[in-house]
Tab-separated table of C-alpha atoms in Angstrom:
chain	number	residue	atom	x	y	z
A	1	UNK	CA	63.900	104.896	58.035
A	2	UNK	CA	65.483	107.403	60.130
A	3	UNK	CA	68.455	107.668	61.799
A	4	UNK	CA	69.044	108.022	65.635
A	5	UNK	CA	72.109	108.415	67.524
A	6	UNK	CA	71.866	106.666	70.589
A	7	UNK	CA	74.324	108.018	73.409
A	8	UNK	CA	74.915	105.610	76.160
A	9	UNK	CA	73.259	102.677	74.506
A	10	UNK	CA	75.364	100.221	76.878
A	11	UNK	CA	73.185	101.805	80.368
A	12	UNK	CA	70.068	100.747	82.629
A	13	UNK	CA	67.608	101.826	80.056
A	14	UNK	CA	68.506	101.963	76.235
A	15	UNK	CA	69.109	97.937	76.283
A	16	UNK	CA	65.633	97.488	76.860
A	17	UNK	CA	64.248	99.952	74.543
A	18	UNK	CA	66.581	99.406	71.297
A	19	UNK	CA	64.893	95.681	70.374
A	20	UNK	CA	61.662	97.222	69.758
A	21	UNK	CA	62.691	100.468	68.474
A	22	UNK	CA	65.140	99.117	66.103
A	23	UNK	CA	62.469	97.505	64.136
A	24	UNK	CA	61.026	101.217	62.984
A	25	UNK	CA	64.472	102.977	63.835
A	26	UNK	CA	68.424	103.061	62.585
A	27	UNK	CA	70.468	103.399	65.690
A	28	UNK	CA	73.702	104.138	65.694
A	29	UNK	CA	74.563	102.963	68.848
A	30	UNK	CA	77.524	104.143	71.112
A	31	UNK	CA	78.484	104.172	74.607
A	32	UNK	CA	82.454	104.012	76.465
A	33	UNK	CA	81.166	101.082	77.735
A	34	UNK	CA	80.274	97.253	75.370
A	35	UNK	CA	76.951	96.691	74.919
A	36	UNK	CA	75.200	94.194	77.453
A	37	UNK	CA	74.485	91.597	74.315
A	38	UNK	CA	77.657	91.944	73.354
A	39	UNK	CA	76.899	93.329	69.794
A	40	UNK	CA	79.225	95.830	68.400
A	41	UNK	CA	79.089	99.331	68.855
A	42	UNK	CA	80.987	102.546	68.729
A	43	UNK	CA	82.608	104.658	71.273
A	44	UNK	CA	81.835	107.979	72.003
A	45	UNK	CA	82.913	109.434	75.152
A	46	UNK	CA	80.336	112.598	75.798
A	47	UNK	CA	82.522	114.913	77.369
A	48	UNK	CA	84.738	115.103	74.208
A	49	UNK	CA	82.631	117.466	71.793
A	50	UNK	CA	84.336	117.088	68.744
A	51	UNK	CA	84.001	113.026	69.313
A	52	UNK	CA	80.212	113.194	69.605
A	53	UNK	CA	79.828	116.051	66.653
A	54	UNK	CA	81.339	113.369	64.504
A	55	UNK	CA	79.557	110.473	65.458
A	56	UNK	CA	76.165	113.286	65.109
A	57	UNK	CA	77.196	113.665	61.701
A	58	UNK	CA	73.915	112.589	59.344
A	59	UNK	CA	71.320	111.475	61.642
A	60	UNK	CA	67.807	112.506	61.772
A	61	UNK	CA	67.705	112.888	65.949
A	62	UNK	CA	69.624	112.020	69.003
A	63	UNK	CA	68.827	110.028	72.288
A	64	UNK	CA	71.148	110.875	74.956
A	65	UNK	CA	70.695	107.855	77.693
A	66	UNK	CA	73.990	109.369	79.409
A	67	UNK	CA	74.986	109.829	82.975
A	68	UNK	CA	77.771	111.743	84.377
């Protein structure tokens, strides 16, 4: 299964699209804000590079959902 780093999972659009894509997909989900379900995720603020390097650390691809 690969594994996707999902930037701004907690917006308008990646809440929709995670419950079926999780099913083929890892996500590693983060956003500065919670998540909508309330499910745990991790924060990574996107203007700090060396925070989202880290969190880029071993996945397969990255979604960026972010808006700034």
């Amino acid at each position: 299964m690969k594994k996707i780093l999902l930037l701004g999972a907690s917006g308008n659009i990646a809440p929709y699209i995670v419950p079926m894509l999780e099913k083929t997909y890892d996500f590693q989900l983060t956003d500065v804000s919670p998540y909508p379900d309330g499910r745990e995720i991790g924060h990574v603020d996107v203007t700090d590079y060396d925070q989202v390097l880290e969190a880029a650390r071993g996945v397969d691809a990255i979604m960026n959902f972010t808006v700034i």
